[in-house]
Tab-separated table of C-alpha atoms in Angstrom:
chain	number	residue	atom	x	y	z
Y	92	UNK	CA	14.907	-13.347	2.431
Y	93	UNK	CA	17.586	-12.761	5.025
Y	94	UNK	CA	19.710	-9.974	6.434
Y	95	UNK	CA	21.950	-9.857	3.351
Y	96	UNK	CA	19.120	-10.081	0.792
Y	97	UNK	CA	16.889	-7.210	-0.320
Y	98	UNK	CA	13.124	-7.685	-0.260
Y	99	UNK	CA	11.672	-8.557	-3.677
Y	100	UNK	CA	9.797	-5.628	-5.225
Y	101	UNK	CA	6.592	-6.341	-7.140
Y	102	UNK	CA	4.996	-4.184	-9.831
Y	103	UNK	CA	1.224	-4.251	-10.234
Y	104	UNK	CA	0.329	-2.611	-13.553
Y	105	UNK	CA	-2.899	-0.752	-14.345
Y	106	UNK	CA	-4.701	-1.692	-11.143
Y	107	UNK	CA	-7.793	0.208	-10.033
Y	108	UNK	CA	-7.964	1.891	-6.640
Y	109	UNK	CA	-11.249	0.831	-5.038
Y	110	UNK	CA	-10.885	2.899	-1.858
Y	111	UNK	CA	-8.494	5.378	-0.250
Y	112	UNK	CA	-8.302	5.581	3.537
Y	113	UNK	CA	-6.162	8.041	5.491
Y	114	UNK	CA	-5.433	7.336	9.122
Y	115	UNK	CA	-3.212	8.374	12.001
Y	116	UNK	CA	-3.404	11.370	14.308
Y	117	UNK	CA	-2.706	13.830	11.481
Y	118	UNK	CA	-3.985	11.594	8.653
Y	119	UNK	CA	-0.351	11.122	7.594
Y	120	UNK	CA	-0.719	7.431	6.688
Y	121	UNK	CA	-2.605	6.009	3.719
Y	122	UNK	CA	-4.153	2.681	2.802
Y	123	UNK	CA	-5.262	1.876	-0.736
Y	124	UNK	CA	-7.637	-0.968	-1.436
Y	125	UNK	CA	-6.807	-2.343	-4.865
Y	126	UNK	CA	-9.673	-3.833	-6.856
Y	127	UNK	CA	-9.202	-7.429	-7.982
Y	128	UNK	CA	-11.242	-10.606	-8.205
Y	129	UNK	CA	-12.176	-11.765	-4.730
Y	130	UNK	CA	-11.228	-9.567	-1.790
Y	131	UNK	CA	-9.467	-6.246	-2.442
Y	132	UNK	CA	-5.707	-6.103	-1.844
Y	133	UNK	CA	-4.585	-3.767	0.949
Y	134	UNK	CA	-1.583	-1.540	0.155
Y	135	UNK	CA	-0.217	0.795	2.814
Y	136	UNK	CA	2.269	3.632	3.223
Y	137	UNK	CA	3.251	5.550	6.339
Y	138	UNK	CA	4.122	9.253	6.739
Y	139	UNK	CA	2.840	10.345	3.331
Y	140	UNK	CA	3.735	13.974	2.704
Y	141	UNK	CA	1.690	16.428	0.647
Y	142	UNK	CA	4.255	16.275	-2.196
Y	143	UNK	CA	4.130	12.469	-2.402
Y	144	UNK	CA	2.691	10.816	-5.501
Y	145	UNK	CA	0.201	9.202	-3.119
Y	146	UNK	CA	-1.250	12.484	-1.877
Y	147	UNK	CA	-3.630	12.944	-4.826
Y	148	UNK	CA	-4.747	9.331	-5.398
Y	149	UNK	CA	-8.536	8.886	-5.378
Y	150	UNK	CA	-10.872	5.929	-5.757
Y	151	UNK	CA	-11.247	4.977	-9.409
Y	152	UNK	CA	-7.674	5.900	-10.383
Y	153	UNK	CA	-5.721	3.379	-12.451
Y	154	UNK	CA	-2.173	3.169	-11.093
Y	155	UNK	CA	0.993	1.129	-11.339
Y	156	UNK	CA	2.038	0.177	-7.823
Y	157	UNK	CA	5.541	-0.825	-6.716
Y	158	UNK	CA	5.941	-2.504	-3.350
Y	159	UNK	CA	6.759	-5.563	-1.350
Y	160	UNK	CA	4.592	-8.066	0.482
Y	161	UNK	CA	4.602	-8.003	4.256
Y	162	UNK	CA	2.821	-9.800	7.035
Y	163	UNK	CA	0.588	-7.628	9.172
Y	164	UNK	CA	0.964	-8.319	12.887
Y	165	UNK	CA	-2.087	-6.332	13.965
Y	166	UNK	CA	-5.374	-8.070	14.735
Y	167	UNK	CA	-7.102	-5.702	12.337
Y	168	UNK	CA	-7.157	-6.039	8.563
Y	169	UNK	CA	-5.858	-8.744	6.260
Y	170	UNK	CA	-2.908	-10.919	7.341
Y	171	UNK	CA	-0.870	-9.954	4.253
Y	172	UNK	CA	-0.606	-6.562	2.575
Y	173	UNK	CA	1.590	-4.614	0.180
Y	174	UNK	CA	3.943	-1.951	1.532
Y	175	UNK	CA	3.940	0.819	-1.066
Y	176	UNK	CA	7.319	2.015	-2.319
Y	177	UNK	CA	6.064	4.105	-5.250
Y	178	UNK	CA	3.129	4.585	-7.618
Y	179	UNK	CA	2.708	5.973	-11.126
Y	180	UNK	CA	-0.559	7.272	-12.541
């Protein structure tokens, strides 16, 4: 990491969406809980438009998720989550 280095992007293949949660004043943000052994993995995206590939994701979908790991500074939720860059169904 560093100012001159891009964030590493991870690809999670064929993962199952356990839960979809929309939040924000206009429900413009989305959090996906990804099923895995142990606790689900939180993946989040902000300002999701209606034409985004995220707009039609539902629980039970198998997706490939592209994103990077980030620390969450809020008191709520897990300390580490994925920031979604893209998904493929």
